[in-house]
């Protein structure tokens, strides 16, 4: 009986589910507060993202007449579900991942991509001009950063000779891959920014060009779910990069410190850089991102081969 | 060449078509011609490179005179040549000047919809400022039109522009859009991310000010005209009071004029810093937005300390200024200016060296000098393309004869150049303010001006932060103006966006719009709609 | 969906709405003075984000419509459309003398009038233009009034066609 409840608890409470949502809210607050501080402002109060969430859930949801209602309502749920599921394979809070199987690194990455995919389809579905442009940009960006990001995360996998997140962490325990694969870390970091559509890669949601991108027609619950999904993806992404590159996370304290470290770097980059046009984003990724990560792989392969 | 020589040259050029010539003011030449000769005269002036078309004014001479008059104003330096053509009150027509001056398309549209004058072969005869639901055949600027009567609403389609070929995908920007702080409507037809066509509908801020001023007295109009635009309110007020003072035959005291220039300089600082922040925000660089607006608060504090209000400082009265600058205030201004100078230097550094920002601005929206002159651009947008157009330098007015400023230009003509020009202008402005504060003349604050302004016509040109603002003021000797025509710089600068948008990326559109520092409320006292075909 | 039976939920919803007022700005013919003061409230000296106000681009994301300017004939329909696109509960704040009474533009032929002749307004902030502090004060007063009066509507899922016959919100003019 208990064993049947355990998966349920894992999905709904910890590590996925409620805990992750709260974690996402905290990360969002740190993000907004730090950005505000860097911009010489005071910034939001500590409960702000929570208030935003509750308010959105309590708001009227307007269903555009031309949109397919199943897709309209279902896509935010799929996005959130994808991100929450991805959390089951990463060491949230420094504890062992809830589930682990060979190849789960790839599965996690694809689950994380569900958010971008859902947003894109949602944008197309709502038939608003701005959401269409936003959706197109989202997909374009997906094609751009996905490959380098994946390759960058596979760097530690090669070092550990495994595609299973838990195994990678255990085999690389103690050694900070960031030191042996610094370029890979850089690409992974920037890739995370692209995945989360953080500035300077927020062309899909460029407010001053296309209003709100794919999210333009969403309101109320749908918007809330997409927002939570984004926060959750943030948490999972941070955990993944921290666990793979910063020598694993063995206990909650280490987890918090390492994820915060990466978070601060991301926020600083966010504040200091101008938004890139979509063609510049793609150009940057396909030129620098891919080349850098390929160089990293060359080095890795050669080093590995010579070590044998 | 000096003004007198300029006018003599113009008179000579226009001799074949002149019915009558007059010199109403030392720097003005009025030539009465027949409406059909307008094109020939303009072509002759353009051939000799005499000045540029600055504005076209429509005048209703009244039901008794039974005629309308169209005035074409050409400016070279301080000299203004006006071609005057009389037309019947109904059914009058004029040839278009579009092949010579593309900007005349806007002016001609205004003329047609306000006065009912037909302009033959003008490329676009859609409504410029009047709303879509305005009844056909009702011309607001005719004397018999009563602004208090509410005009019936006509049926209009919900689409601003007629429906296009279904294959094309267009992205509307405005009237409600985060990129626009004022309502205006742009439609960009896009192919992927590349803009293939750009269309614009203005008139959302058209209030009907030019008609309203005819029903209020000179003093009331001061307060109305200050609010043509909140950002350059002092410029409008200055242009107005200078013109009225000239008609009344008085000159504002020296101290008042000096204070006018100080306030104008402070306004330029606040306007350019505002523009810097808004452009940065459009580019997605919010940090620069926050910092530049934080620093802008310094100049807002100064303006508030001087006048009591942060915006709409209302410094001018007809005959002088309302408040003085005391030595303590002067000291505050100096401290503030020092701080601002350092910060502006920092921003200049950022816009010229920040790699990602440069990726968004360098090479974008490039307009070279010939194109800029041909399109009739004004203000920093033109100066960034190397056009030497600045009313304070070419035709110094009031205090600028005693406290001159130098002109700042750039040759690059792209967005980056527009940033550089505007920021460098601020250094010049700051130095000018310092000079004035060091040399404030002693005099009264204002002179008395009669309630009824003597009859006459005058033209006032001032340099607003966005370019040349043109005021044509006509008095009939009473306490209410007969006609005030306002041509604001933003109206002439729209061509910079519309000609550069096709071929650019969609993401550049907000920056292109912001790059010319648009002020919809300035140009919407009239409505303008422009269409641009891209082959 | 029927109204919630549990007062705790109502309290939670009210708390969330008061503390997370997302705003959208629309200029319906203003000279721009009020708009730059509204923008100034987002900047470091005044920082509206302290109150949870985020400026949104899409009307569908916003709770408060901050409106300036006398309504011109051309802008009138767009104003109504923007207002209708906002989901419930929504509030309108009219900023500036022109928004309250057409200000200096009362005799202009293209001006319809004040904003509350076109859409129901919940808070009026006078001034020409009002200082950013005044705008913040007006917004805070509006939020405070939300706390005391449970004037929020049912949240039903409705399609986009909504008539304008909805009565003005029960939270009225803030002095």
Tab-separated table of C-alpha atoms in Angstrom, chain A residues 128-265:
chain	number	residue	atom	x	y	z
A	128	UNK	CA	-3.162	35.967	-33.016
A	129	UNK	CA	-0.555	37.586	-35.247
A	130	UNK	CA	1.765	38.259	-32.397
A	131	UNK	CA	1.501	34.746	-31.020
A	132	UNK	CA	2.215	33.374	-34.462
A	133	UNK	CA	5.409	35.384	-34.761
A	134	UNK	CA	6.298	34.469	-31.187
A	135	UNK	CA	5.694	30.793	-31.826
A	136	UNK	CA	7.785	30.869	-34.987
A	137	UNK	CA	10.595	32.578	-33.132
A	138	UNK	CA	10.322	30.068	-30.292
A	139	UNK	CA	10.725	27.159	-32.649
A	140	UNK	CA	13.558	28.847	-34.522
A	141	UNK	CA	15.339	29.382	-31.264
A	142	UNK	CA	14.682	25.782	-30.269
A	143	UNK	CA	16.425	24.551	-33.387
A	144	UNK	CA	19.286	26.870	-32.693
A	145	UNK	CA	20.244	26.148	-29.110
A	146	UNK	CA	19.025	22.560	-28.711
A	147	UNK	CA	21.948	20.898	-30.412
A	148	UNK	CA	24.775	22.805	-28.709
A	149	UNK	CA	23.023	22.603	-25.360
A	150	UNK	CA	22.586	18.864	-25.639
A	151	UNK	CA	26.160	18.374	-26.710
A	152	UNK	CA	27.389	20.539	-23.876
A	153	UNK	CA	25.492	18.472	-21.340
A	154	UNK	CA	26.808	15.293	-22.892
A	155	UNK	CA	30.361	16.398	-22.151
A	156	UNK	CA	30.227	15.207	-18.541
A	157	UNK	CA	28.369	12.146	-19.780
A	158	UNK	CA	31.320	11.236	-21.919
A	159	UNK	CA	33.688	11.829	-19.037
A	160	UNK	CA	31.617	9.431	-16.961
A	161	UNK	CA	30.887	7.055	-19.826
A	162	UNK	CA	27.226	6.917	-19.062
A	163	UNK	CA	23.934	8.445	-20.165
A	164	UNK	CA	22.261	8.084	-16.826
A	165	UNK	CA	22.205	11.193	-14.706
A	166	UNK	CA	22.591	9.413	-11.404
A	167	UNK	CA	25.511	7.380	-12.683
A	168	UNK	CA	27.196	10.435	-14.180
A	169	UNK	CA	27.035	12.227	-10.879
A	170	UNK	CA	28.364	9.287	-8.950
A	171	UNK	CA	31.217	8.574	-11.335
A	172	UNK	CA	32.201	12.231	-11.549
A	173	UNK	CA	31.779	12.745	-7.833
A	174	UNK	CA	34.327	15.098	-6.451
A	175	UNK	CA	35.732	16.234	-9.757
A	176	UNK	CA	34.504	19.535	-11.021
A	177	UNK	CA	33.934	19.107	-14.702
A	178	UNK	CA	33.830	22.864	-15.068
A	179	UNK	CA	37.568	22.848	-14.650
A	180	UNK	CA	38.245	20.208	-17.254
A	181	UNK	CA	35.549	21.323	-19.695
A	182	UNK	CA	35.192	25.074	-19.208
A	183	UNK	CA	33.965	25.696	-22.747
A	184	UNK	CA	31.289	23.094	-22.281
A	185	UNK	CA	30.169	24.825	-19.112
A	186	UNK	CA	29.952	28.128	-20.904
A	187	UNK	CA	27.860	26.670	-23.680
A	188	UNK	CA	25.655	24.863	-21.179
A	189	UNK	CA	25.086	28.079	-19.275
A	190	UNK	CA	24.217	30.119	-22.323
A	191	UNK	CA	22.153	27.221	-23.572
A	192	UNK	CA	20.156	27.325	-20.394
A	193	UNK	CA	19.469	30.997	-21.020
A	194	UNK	CA	18.269	30.164	-24.480
A	195	UNK	CA	16.099	27.347	-23.242
A	196	UNK	CA	14.463	29.528	-20.635
A	197	UNK	CA	14.148	32.423	-23.069
A	198	UNK	CA	15.959	34.718	-20.691
A	199	UNK	CA	17.264	38.006	-22.051
A	200	UNK	CA	19.243	38.368	-24.316
A	201	UNK	CA	17.502	35.402	-25.908
A	202	UNK	CA	13.956	36.510	-25.213
A	203	UNK	CA	13.090	37.330	-28.827
A	204	UNK	CA	10.118	34.917	-28.706
A	205	UNK	CA	8.601	37.054	-25.994
A	206	UNK	CA	9.913	40.413	-27.048
A	207	UNK	CA	7.423	42.697	-25.403
A	208	UNK	CA	8.192	45.754	-27.443
A	209	UNK	CA	7.925	43.933	-30.726
A	210	UNK	CA	5.309	41.251	-30.444
A	211	UNK	CA	3.436	42.151	-27.277
A	212	UNK	CA	3.709	38.867	-25.414
A	213	UNK	CA	4.650	36.402	-28.118
A	214	UNK	CA	2.936	33.068	-27.920
A	215	UNK	CA	1.315	33.993	-24.620
A	216	UNK	CA	-0.563	37.007	-25.943
A	217	UNK	CA	-4.015	35.496	-25.840
A	218	UNK	CA	-3.586	33.473	-22.683
A	219	UNK	CA	-5.093	34.688	-19.449
A	220	UNK	CA	-6.007	33.262	-16.079
A	221	UNK	CA	-5.229	29.638	-15.479
A	222	UNK	CA	-3.485	28.906	-18.771
A	223	UNK	CA	-1.065	31.743	-18.250
A	224	UNK	CA	-0.488	30.696	-14.647
A	225	UNK	CA	0.386	27.164	-15.695
A	226	UNK	CA	2.796	28.340	-18.345
A	227	UNK	CA	4.465	30.629	-15.848
A	228	UNK	CA	4.851	27.881	-13.275
A	229	UNK	CA	6.163	25.590	-15.960
A	230	UNK	CA	8.808	28.143	-16.810
A	231	UNK	CA	9.850	28.523	-13.175
A	232	UNK	CA	9.979	24.781	-12.726
A	233	UNK	CA	12.057	24.421	-15.852
A	234	UNK	CA	14.402	27.010	-14.412
A	235	UNK	CA	14.868	24.907	-11.280
A	236	UNK	CA	15.390	21.683	-13.159
A	237	UNK	CA	17.781	23.318	-15.593
A	238	UNK	CA	19.844	24.829	-12.805
A	239	UNK	CA	19.972	21.509	-11.000
A	240	UNK	CA	21.092	19.697	-14.091
A	241	UNK	CA	23.905	22.097	-14.902
A	242	UNK	CA	25.009	22.296	-11.284
A	243	UNK	CA	24.953	18.548	-10.840
A	244	UNK	CA	26.799	17.759	-14.040
A	245	UNK	CA	29.383	20.499	-14.033
A	246	UNK	CA	29.927	21.574	-10.481
A	247	UNK	CA	30.933	18.243	-9.019
A	248	UNK	CA	27.564	16.856	-8.097
A	249	UNK	CA	25.191	17.873	-5.333
A	250	UNK	CA	25.382	15.610	-2.345
A	251	UNK	CA	23.371	17.423	0.235
A	252	UNK	CA	20.806	20.203	0.324
A	253	UNK	CA	23.292	22.863	1.374
A	254	UNK	CA	25.630	22.129	-1.497
A	255	UNK	CA	22.646	22.055	-3.817
A	256	UNK	CA	21.459	25.476	-2.711
A	257	UNK	CA	24.877	27.055	-2.939
A	258	UNK	CA	25.712	25.676	-6.332
A	259	UNK	CA	22.369	26.489	-7.927
A	260	UNK	CA	22.460	29.965	-6.456
A	261	UNK	CA	25.904	30.464	-7.895
A	262	UNK	CA	24.728	29.655	-11.381
A	263	UNK	CA	21.566	31.675	-10.850
A	264	UNK	CA	23.546	34.772	-9.976
A	265	UNK	CA	25.648	34.427	-13.110
